[in-house]
Amino acid sequence: MKIAVIGTGALGGTFATLLARAGHDVTVTARGAGLAAIRADGIRLTGGFGEAHARPTALERLVETPELTLVCTKAQDAAAAIAGNAAVLDGSPVIVVQNGLDGVATASRLLPRSECFGALSIIAANYTSPGRVTITTPAPTYLGRGSGPADAQAARWRDVLAEAVPTRVIDNFVGAQWTKLVVNMLNSLPAITGLSVQEVVDHSGLRRVLTASMRETVRVGMRRGVRFGALQGLGDARLRLFSRLPLALGQALPRMMRARMGDVPNLGSTLQSLRRGQRTEIDFLNGAVVREAGLAGLASPVNVLLTALVHEVETSGSALTPAEVCARFATLSLR
Ligand SMILES: NC(=O)C1=CN([C@@H]2O[C@H](COP(=O)(O)OP(=O)(O)OC[C@H]3O[C@@H](n4cnc5c(N)ncnc54)[C@H](OP(=O)(O)O)[C@@H]3O)[C@@H](O)[C@H]2O)C=CC1
Ligand SMILES: CC(C)(CO)C(=O)C(=O)O
């Protein structure tokens, strides 16, 4: 099958390489150093999905309509990346592999004639240098669209992606985006401190802040009328219970996520952007919680501060120590 991947970083590189290994005819779009590296030596993947080397066609923009396209940019780049290829993409099926709440809606707006799906990936992929990706956790990817039951088209694309990585089709994709948003509370503290996700969860003070940010996200979702979708053993009943437990007990959730992640350090995709000197996706992660809280008439002080601290580190270029982070949260009552 002719498959295009737009945005060939950590996840895009993973999908492109493994879909090529499965025998698909893969074209990727990239730019600058990434494009030059892929043209020179293809994409090399190491880690949890094994060793793989693919030599996909690499272009700045697509020139012909693929049978399936995966959009794998960070959320802040998705609109420009899709618009830049809209002339050939509109009318053909697109899967947006992205965290945050907005990916599928952005694609549907820019490609009104396309069927647009979303994929939520629990894979932890580290873009070590242009054209090089290491998988630190080989976890499943969840595919779907809308708030209803999974449909036959989603199941068809699941079958294609499953040739590359473990992929499941899910009901209530919109609710699952919220569940993934709760999981992505794992991203901001590594970006602020420079620590891995595992080190953050292992630090008692940072773990309290992390747990409070997750619980705040669940409370905002509940107030917005969200029914959390099933993802990685999490779902509506479990998350609602998590938001009501005493904070100390709630810390079992990030500990469970950490245990599933294994011990190979996971930087998270947000810290990886900072390490490459790029702006982060934070306004679409913790920032999305702040936006949704505003719409619900709720305060979201933990997510407001986490978003601000990531922007502070983006601007200063200097990480904060765990003690400095805890001091910045000292005046908030974490719950
Ligand atoms: N990495 C991970 O482990 C996981 C990531 N995710 C989510 O997946 C999504 C992708 O993340 P990730 O793979 O880490 O991101 P990366 O930053 O590693 O890769 C994104 C790629 O998109 C490219 N890009 C940006 N704008 C354009 C454009 N206009 N045209 C073409 N290419 C463009 C970037 O190029 P350049 O390098 O030139 O900027 C970069 O190579 C995010 O939403 C992330 O939150 C979800 C689960 C795990
Ligand atoms: C699940 C997690 C934290 C995996 O790294 C992720 O989604 C990310 O890094 O953006």
CSV table of C-alpha atoms and ligand atoms in Angstrom, one decimal:
chain,number,residue,atom,x,y,z
A,1,MET,CA,0.0,0.0,0.0
A,2,LYS,CA,1.2,3.6,-0.7
A,3,ILE,CA,1.5,5.2,2.7
A,4,ALA,CA,2.7,8.7,3.5
A,5,VAL,CA,4.1,9.9,6.8
A,6,ILE,CA,4.1,13.6,7.4
A,7,GLY,CA,6.5,14.7,10.2
A,8,THR,CA,9.3,12.1,10.5
A,9,GLY,CA,10.6,12.5,14.0
A,10,ALA,CA,10.2,10.0,16.9
A,11,LEU,CA,6.8,8.5,16.1
A,12,GLY,CA,6.8,9.3,12.4
A,13,GLY,CA,10.2,7.7,12.0
A,14,THR,CA,8.9,4.6,14.0
A,15,PHE,CA,5.8,4.2,11.9
A,16,ALA,CA,7.6,4.9,8.6
A,17,THR,CA,10.3,2.3,9.3
A,18,LEU,CA,8.1,-0.4,10.6
A,19,LEU,CA,5.5,0.0,7.8
A,20,ALA,CA,8.3,-0.2,5.3
A,21,ARG,CA,9.6,-3.3,7.0
A,22,ALA,CA,6.1,-4.8,6.7
A,23,GLY,CA,6.3,-4.3,2.9
A,24,HIS,CA,4.5,-1.0,2.3
A,25,ASP,CA,5.6,1.6,-0.2
A,26,VAL,CA,6.4,4.5,2.3
A,27,THR,CA,6.9,8.2,1.4
A,28,VAL,CA,7.9,10.6,4.2
A,29,THR,CA,7.9,14.4,4.4
A,30,ALA,CA,10.7,16.1,6.4
A,31,ARG,CA,12.7,19.3,6.3
A,32,GLY,CA,16.1,20.6,6.9
A,33,ALA,CA,18.6,18.2,8.7
A,34,GLY,CA,15.9,15.5,9.0
A,35,LEU,CA,15.3,15.5,5.2
A,36,ALA,CA,19.0,15.5,4.4
A,37,ALA,CA,19.7,12.6,6.9
A,38,ILE,CA,16.8,10.5,5.6
A,39,ARG,CA,17.8,11.0,2.0
A,40,ALA,CA,21.4,10.1,2.8
A,41,ASP,CA,20.9,7.1,5.0
A,42,GLY,CA,17.2,6.4,5.5
A,43,ILE,CA,15.8,5.9,9.0
A,44,ARG,CA,17.4,3.6,11.5
A,45,LEU,CA,15.3,2.3,14.4
A,46,THR,CA,16.6,0.6,17.5
A,47,GLY,CA,15.2,-0.5,20.9
A,48,GLY,CA,11.9,-2.2,21.8
A,49,PHE,CA,10.6,-3.0,18.3
A,50,GLY,CA,14.0,-4.5,17.3
A,51,GLU,CA,16.5,-3.1,14.7
A,52,ALA,CA,15.1,-1.8,11.5
A,53,HIS,CA,16.4,0.3,8.6
A,54,ALA,CA,14.2,1.8,6.0
A,55,ARG,CA,14.9,3.9,2.9
A,56,PRO,CA,11.6,5.6,2.2
A,57,THR,CA,11.1,8.2,-0.5
A,58,ALA,CA,11.8,11.5,1.4
A,59,LEU,CA,10.2,14.8,0.1
A,60,GLU,CA,9.5,18.3,1.5
A,61,ARG,CA,5.9,18.0,0.2
A,62,LEU,CA,3.9,15.1,-1.1
A,63,VAL,CA,3.5,15.1,-4.9
A,64,GLU,CA,0.9,12.3,-5.3
A,65,THR,CA,-2.1,11.1,-3.3
A,66,PRO,CA,-1.3,8.2,-1.0
A,67,GLU,CA,-3.8,5.5,0.0
A,68,LEU,CA,-3.2,6.3,3.6
A,69,THR,CA,-1.4,9.2,5.4
A,70,LEU,CA,-0.1,9.4,9.0
A,71,VAL,CA,0.4,12.9,10.3
A,72,CYS,CA,3.0,12.7,13.1
A,73,THR,CA,4.0,16.2,13.9
A,74,LYS,CA,3.7,17.9,17.3
A,75,ALA,CA,0.3,19.5,17.7
A,76,GLN,CA,1.5,23.1,17.2
A,77,ASP,CA,2.9,22.1,13.7
A,78,ALA,CA,0.0,20.0,12.5
A,79,ALA,CA,-2.1,22.7,10.8
A,80,ALA,CA,0.9,24.0,8.7
A,81,ALA,CA,2.0,20.4,7.9
A,82,ILE,CA,-1.4,19.4,6.7
A,83,ALA,CA,-2.2,22.6,4.9
A,84,GLY,CA,1.2,22.3,3.0
A,85,ASN,CA,0.0,18.9,1.6
A,86,ALA,CA,-3.7,19.6,1.4
A,87,ALA,CA,-3.8,19.8,-2.4
A,88,VAL,CA,-2.9,16.1,-2.7
A,89,LEU,CA,-4.3,14.9,0.6
A,90,ASP,CA,-7.9,16.2,0.6
A,91,GLY,CA,-10.2,13.3,-0.1
A,92,SER,CA,-7.8,10.5,1.0
A,93,PRO,CA,-7.8,8.9,4.5
A,94,VAL,CA,-5.6,10.5,7.2
A,95,ILE,CA,-4.7,9.2,10.7
A,96,VAL,CA,-3.4,11.9,13.0
A,97,VAL,CA,-0.9,10.4,15.5
A,98,GLN,CA,-0.9,13.1,18.2
A,99,ASN,CA,-1.4,13.9,21.8
A,100,GLY,CA,-3.8,16.6,23.0
A,101,LEU,CA,-7.4,17.1,22.1
A,102,ASP,CA,-7.3,18.8,18.7
A,103,GLY,CA,-5.5,16.7,16.2
A,104,VAL,CA,-8.4,15.0,14.4
A,105,ALA,CA,-10.5,18.2,14.4
A,106,THR,CA,-7.6,20.1,12.8
A,107,ALA,CA,-7.2,17.5,10.1
A,108,SER,CA,-11.0,17.4,9.4
A,109,ARG,CA,-11.2,21.2,9.1
A,110,LEU,CA,-8.3,21.4,6.7
A,111,LEU,CA,-9.2,18.3,4.7
A,112,PRO,CA,-13.0,18.4,4.5
A,113,ARG,CA,-13.3,15.6,1.9
A,114,SER,CA,-11.0,13.2,3.9
A,115,GLU,CA,-11.9,10.6,6.4
A,116,CYS,CA,-9.9,11.6,9.5
A,117,PHE,CA,-8.9,9.2,12.3
A,118,GLY,CA,-6.8,9.7,15.4
A,119,ALA,CA,-4.2,7.4,16.9
A,120,LEU,CA,-3.1,7.6,20.6
A,121,SER,CA,0.3,6.0,21.1
A,122,ILE,CA,1.7,4.7,24.4
A,123,ILE,CA,5.0,3.9,22.6
A,124,ALA,CA,7.9,5.9,24.1
A,125,ALA,CA,10.1,6.8,21.2
A,126,ASN,CA,13.3,8.9,21.4
A,127,TYR,CA,14.4,10.9,18.4
A,128,THR,CA,18.1,10.7,19.1
A,129,SER,CA,19.3,12.5,15.9
A,130,PRO,CA,17.9,13.2,12.4
A,131,GLY,CA,17.0,9.8,11.0
A,132,ARG,CA,17.6,7.9,14.2
A,133,VAL,CA,15.0,6.7,16.6
A,134,THR,CA,15.2,4.5,19.7
A,135,ILE,CA,12.1,2.9,21.2
A,136,THR,CA,12.3,2.9,25.0
A,137,THR,CA,8.9,1.4,25.6
A,138,PRO,CA,7.2,-0.7,22.9
A,139,ALA,CA,3.6,-0.2,23.9
A,140,PRO,CA,0.3,-0.3,22.0
A,141,THR,CA,-1.3,2.4,19.8
A,142,TYR,CA,-5.1,3.0,19.9
A,143,LEU,CA,-7.0,4.0,16.8
A,144,GLY,CA,-10.5,5.5,16.3
A,145,ARG,CA,-12.6,8.6,15.7
A,146,GLY,CA,-15.6,10.3,17.2
A,147,SER,CA,-17.4,9.5,20.4
A,148,GLY,CA,-19.3,6.4,19.3
A,149,PRO,CA,-18.4,2.8,18.7
A,150,ALA,CA,-15.4,1.9,16.5
A,151,ASP,CA,-16.4,1.5,12.9
A,152,ALA,CA,-15.4,-0.8,10.0
A,153,GLN,CA,-13.1,1.8,8.4
A,154,ALA,CA,-11.2,2.3,11.7
A,155,ALA,CA,-10.8,-1.5,11.9
A,156,ARG,CA,-9.4,-1.6,8.4
A,157,TRP,CA,-6.7,0.9,9.2
A,158,ARG,CA,-6.0,-0.9,12.5
A,159,ASP,CA,-5.2,-4.0,10.4
A,160,VAL,CA,-2.7,-2.0,8.4
A,161,LEU,CA,-1.0,-0.3,11.3
A,162,ALA,CA,-1.0,-3.6,13.2
A,163,GLU,CA,1.4,-4.9,10.6
A,164,ALA,CA,3.9,-2.4,12.0
A,165,VAL,CA,3.1,-2.0,15.7
A,166,PRO,CA,0.6,-3.4,18.2
A,167,THR,CA,-2.6,-1.4,17.4
A,168,ARG,CA,-6.1,-1.6,18.8
A,169,VAL,CA,-9.3,0.0,17.6
A,170,ILE,CA,-11.3,1.8,20.3
A,171,ASP,CA,-14.8,3.1,20.9
A,172,ASN,CA,-15.2,6.7,22.2
A,173,PHE,CA,-12.0,8.0,20.7
A,174,VAL,CA,-12.8,11.5,22.0
A,175,GLY,CA,-13.0,10.2,25.5
A,176,ALA,CA,-9.8,8.3,25.0
A,177,GLN,CA,-8.0,11.5,24.0
A,178,TRP,CA,-8.9,12.8,27.5
A,179,THR,CA,-7.6,9.7,29.1
A,180,LYS,CA,-4.4,10.2,27.1
A,181,LEU,CA,-4.3,13.8,28.3
A,182,VAL,CA,-4.3,12.5,31.9
A,183,VAL,CA,-1.4,10.2,30.9
A,184,ASN,CA,0.4,13.1,29.3
A,185,MET,CA,0.6,14.9,32.6
A,186,LEU,CA,3.8,12.8,32.6
A,187,ASN,CA,5.4,15.2,30.1
A,188,SER,CA,5.7,18.6,31.8
A,189,LEU,CA,7.9,17.8,34.8
A,190,PRO,CA,10.6,16.1,32.8
A,191,ALA,CA,10.6,19.2,30.5
A,192,ILE,CA,10.9,21.5,33.5
A,193,THR,CA,13.6,19.5,35.4
A,194,GLY,CA,15.5,17.7,32.6
A,195,LEU,CA,14.8,14.4,34.5
A,196,SER,CA,13.3,11.2,32.9
A,197,VAL,CA,9.7,10.3,33.4
A,198,GLN,CA,10.8,7.5,35.7
A,199,GLU,CA,13.0,9.9,37.9
A,200,VAL,CA,10.1,12.3,38.2
A,201,VAL,CA,7.7,9.6,39.4
A,202,ASP,CA,10.4,8.3,41.8
A,203,HIS,CA,10.8,11.8,43.4
A,204,SER,CA,8.2,12.2,46.2
A,205,GLY,CA,7.7,15.9,45.8
A,206,LEU,CA,7.4,15.9,42.0
A,207,ARG,CA,5.1,12.8,42.2
A,208,ARG,CA,2.7,14.8,44.4
A,209,VAL,CA,2.6,17.7,41.8
A,210,LEU,CA,2.2,15.1,39.0
A,211,THR,CA,-0.6,13.3,40.7
A,212,ALA,CA,-2.4,16.7,41.5
A,213,SER,CA,-2.1,17.7,37.8
A,214,MET,CA,-3.6,14.4,36.7
A,215,ARG,CA,-6.5,14.7,39.2
A,216,GLU,CA,-7.1,18.3,38.1
A,217,THR,CA,-7.3,17.1,34.5
A,218,VAL,CA,-9.9,14.4,35.4
A,219,ARG,CA,-12.0,17.0,37.4
A,220,VAL,CA,-11.9,19.4,34.4
A,221,GLY,CA,-12.9,16.6,32.0
A,222,MET,CA,-15.8,15.5,34.3
A,223,ARG,CA,-17.0,19.1,34.5
A,224,ARG,CA,-16.9,19.3,30.7
A,225,GLY,CA,-19.1,16.2,30.5
A,226,VAL,CA,-16.4,13.8,29.3
A,227,ARG,CA,-16.8,10.1,29.5
A,228,PHE,CA,-13.2,9.0,29.7
A,229,GLY,CA,-12.3,6.3,27.0
A,230,ALA,CA,-10.6,3.0,27.7
A,231,LEU,CA,-6.8,3.2,27.3
A,232,GLN,CA,-4.1,1.1,28.9
A,233,GLY,CA,-6.3,-0.2,31.7
A,234,LEU,CA,-7.6,3.2,32.5
A,235,GLY,CA,-11.2,4.2,31.9
A,236,ASP,CA,-14.1,6.3,33.1
A,237,ALA,CA,-14.9,4.6,36.5
A,238,ARG,CA,-11.2,4.2,37.4
A,239,LEU,CA,-10.3,7.8,36.7
A,240,ARG,CA,-13.3,9.2,38.5
A,241,LEU,CA,-12.4,7.1,41.6
A,242,PHE,CA,-8.8,8.3,41.2
A,243,SER,CA,-9.9,12.0,41.4
A,244,ARG,CA,-11.8,11.3,44.6
A,245,LEU,CA,-9.2,9.4,46.6
A,246,PRO,CA,-6.9,11.1,49.1
A,247,LEU,CA,-3.9,12.5,47.2
A,248,ALA,CA,-1.5,10.1,48.9
A,249,LEU,CA,-3.5,7.1,47.5
A,250,GLY,CA,-3.9,8.7,44.1
A,251,GLN,CA,-0.1,8.5,43.7
A,252,ALA,CA,-0.5,4.8,42.9
A,253,LEU,CA,-1.6,5.8,39.4
A,254,PRO,CA,1.7,7.4,38.2
A,255,ARG,CA,3.6,4.7,40.0
A,256,MET,CA,1.6,2.1,37.9
A,257,MET,CA,2.4,4.0,34.7
A,258,ARG,CA,6.1,4.2,35.7
A,259,ALA,CA,6.2,0.4,36.3
A,260,ARG,CA,4.7,-0.3,32.9
A,261,MET,CA,7.2,2.0,31.3
A,262,GLY,CA,10.2,-0.1,32.4
A,263,ASP,CA,13.6,1.2,33.4
A,264,VAL,CA,15.0,2.5,30.1
A,265,PRO,CA,14.8,6.3,30.7
A,266,ASN,CA,11.9,7.9,28.9
A,267,LEU,CA,12.4,11.6,28.4
A,268,GLY,CA,8.9,12.1,27.1
A,269,SER,CA,8.2,13.9,23.9
A,270,THR,CA,8.1,17.4,25.5
A,271,LEU,CA,11.7,17.3,27.0
A,272,GLN,CA,12.9,15.9,23.6
A,273,SER,CA,11.7,19.1,21.9
A,274,LEU,CA,13.6,21.3,24.5
A,275,ARG,CA,16.7,19.2,24.0
A,276,ARG,CA,16.5,20.0,20.3
A,277,GLY,CA,16.1,23.7,21.0
A,278,GLN,CA,12.5,23.6,19.8
A,279,ARG,CA,9.3,25.1,21.2
A,280,THR,CA,7.2,22.5,23.0
A,281,GLU,CA,3.7,21.2,22.6
A,282,ILE,CA,2.8,22.2,26.2
A,283,ASP,CA,0.0,24.6,25.2
A,284,PHE,CA,-1.8,21.5,23.7
A,285,LEU,CA,-1.2,19.3,26.8
A,286,ASN,CA,-1.3,21.1,30.2
A,287,GLY,CA,-2.4,24.2,28.3
A,288,ALA,CA,-5.4,22.2,26.9
A,289,VAL,CA,-6.5,21.5,30.5
A,290,VAL,CA,-6.3,25.2,31.3
A,291,ARG,CA,-8.3,26.1,28.2
A,292,GLU,CA,-11.0,23.4,29.0
A,293,ALA,CA,-11.1,24.5,32.7
A,294,GLY,CA,-11.8,28.1,31.5
A,295,LEU,CA,-14.7,26.8,29.4
A,296,ALA,CA,-16.1,24.9,32.4
A,297,GLY,CA,-15.7,27.9,34.7
A,298,LEU,CA,-13.2,26.0,36.9
A,299,ALA,CA,-9.7,27.1,38.1
A,300,SER,CA,-6.8,24.8,37.1
A,301,PRO,CA,-3.9,26.2,39.1
A,302,VAL,CA,-1.7,23.2,38.9
A,303,ASN,CA,-1.9,23.1,35.1
A,304,VAL,CA,-1.5,26.9,34.8
A,305,LEU,CA,1.7,26.8,36.8
A,306,LEU,CA,3.1,23.7,35.0
A,307,THR,CA,2.4,25.3,31.6
A,308,ALA,CA,4.1,28.5,32.7
A,309,LEU,CA,7.1,26.7,34.1
A,310,VAL,CA,7.6,24.8,30.8
A,311,HIS,CA,7.5,28.2,28.9
A,312,GLU,CA,9.9,29.6,31.5
A,313,VAL,CA,12.4,26.8,30.7
A,314,GLU,CA,11.8,27.2,26.9
A,315,THR,CA,12.8,30.8,27.3
A,316,SER,CA,15.7,30.5,29.8
A,317,GLY,CA,17.2,27.3,28.5
A,318,SER,CA,17.8,26.2,32.1
A,319,ALA,CA,16.1,23.4,33.9
A,320,LEU,CA,14.8,23.9,37.5
A,321,THR,CA,15.9,21.5,40.2
A,322,PRO,CA,13.2,19.4,41.9
A,323,ALA,CA,13.6,21.5,45.0
A,324,GLU,CA,12.9,24.7,43.0
A,325,VAL,CA,9.9,23.1,41.4
A,326,CYS,CA,8.5,22.1,44.8
A,327,ALA,CA,9.1,25.6,46.2
A,328,ARG,CA,7.1,27.1,43.2
A,329,PHE,CA,4.2,24.8,44.2
A,330,ALA,CA,4.5,25.4,47.9
A,331,THR,CA,1.7,28.1,48.0
A,332,LEU,CA,-0.8,25.8,46.1
A,333,SER,CA,-2.8,23.4,48.1
A,334,LEU,CA,-2.3,20.2,46.1
A,335,ARG,CA,-5.3,17.9,46.1
B,1,LIG,N1,7.8,10.6,21.1
B,1,LIG,C1,7.0,9.8,21.8
B,1,LIG,O1,7.4,8.9,22.5
B,1,LIG,C2,5.5,10.0,21.7
B,1,LIG,C3,4.9,11.1,21.1
B,1,LIG,N2,3.6,11.2,21.1
B,1,LIG,C4,3.0,12.3,20.4
B,1,LIG,O2,3.2,12.1,19.0
B,1,LIG,C5,3.2,13.4,18.3
B,1,LIG,C6,4.6,13.4,17.5
B,1,LIG,O3,5.6,13.5,18.5
B,1,LIG,P1,7.1,13.1,18.2
B,1,LIG,O4,7.2,12.0,17.2
B,1,LIG,O5,7.7,12.9,19.6
B,1,LIG,O6,7.5,14.5,17.6
B,1,LIG,P2,8.9,14.9,17.0
B,1,LIG,O7,9.2,16.3,17.4
B,1,LIG,O8,10.0,13.9,17.3
B,1,LIG,O9,8.7,14.8,15.4
B,1,LIG,C7,7.8,15.7,14.8
B,1,LIG,C8,8.4,15.9,13.4
B,1,LIG,O10,7.5,16.7,12.7
B,1,LIG,C9,8.3,17.5,11.8
B,1,LIG,N3,7.6,18.7,11.4
B,1,LIG,C10,7.2,19.7,12.1
B,1,LIG,N4,6.5,20.6,11.3
B,1,LIG,C11,6.5,20.0,10.0
B,1,LIG,C12,6.0,20.4,8.8
B,1,LIG,N5,5.4,21.6,8.6
B,1,LIG,N6,6.2,19.6,7.7
B,1,LIG,C13,6.9,18.4,7.8
B,1,LIG,N7,7.4,18.0,9.0
B,1,LIG,C14,7.2,18.8,10.1
B,1,LIG,C15,9.5,17.9,12.7
B,1,LIG,O11,10.6,18.3,11.9
B,1,LIG,P3,11.8,19.1,12.5
B,1,LIG,O12,12.6,18.1,13.2
B,1,LIG,O13,12.5,19.6,11.3
B,1,LIG,O14,11.2,20.1,13.4
B,1,LIG,C16,9.8,16.5,13.4
B,1,LIG,O15,10.7,15.8,12.7
B,1,LIG,C17,3.1,14.5,19.4
B,1,LIG,O16,1.8,14.9,19.5
B,1,LIG,C18,3.5,13.7,20.6
B,1,LIG,O17,3.0,14.3,21.8
B,1,LIG,C19,2.8,10.3,21.6
B,1,LIG,C20,3.3,9.2,22.3
B,1,LIG,C21,4.7,9.0,22.4
B,2,LIG,C1,3.1,8.3,27.0
B,2,LIG,C2,4.3,9.2,26.8
B,2,LIG,C3,4.6,9.9,28.1
B,2,LIG,C4,5.4,8.3,26.3
B,2,LIG,O1,6.6,8.9,26.3
B,2,LIG,C5,3.9,10.2,25.7
B,2,LIG,O2,2.8,10.2,25.2
B,2,LIG,C6,4.9,11.3,25.3
B,2,LIG,O3,6.1,11.2,25.6
B,2,LIG,O4,4.4,12.2,24.7
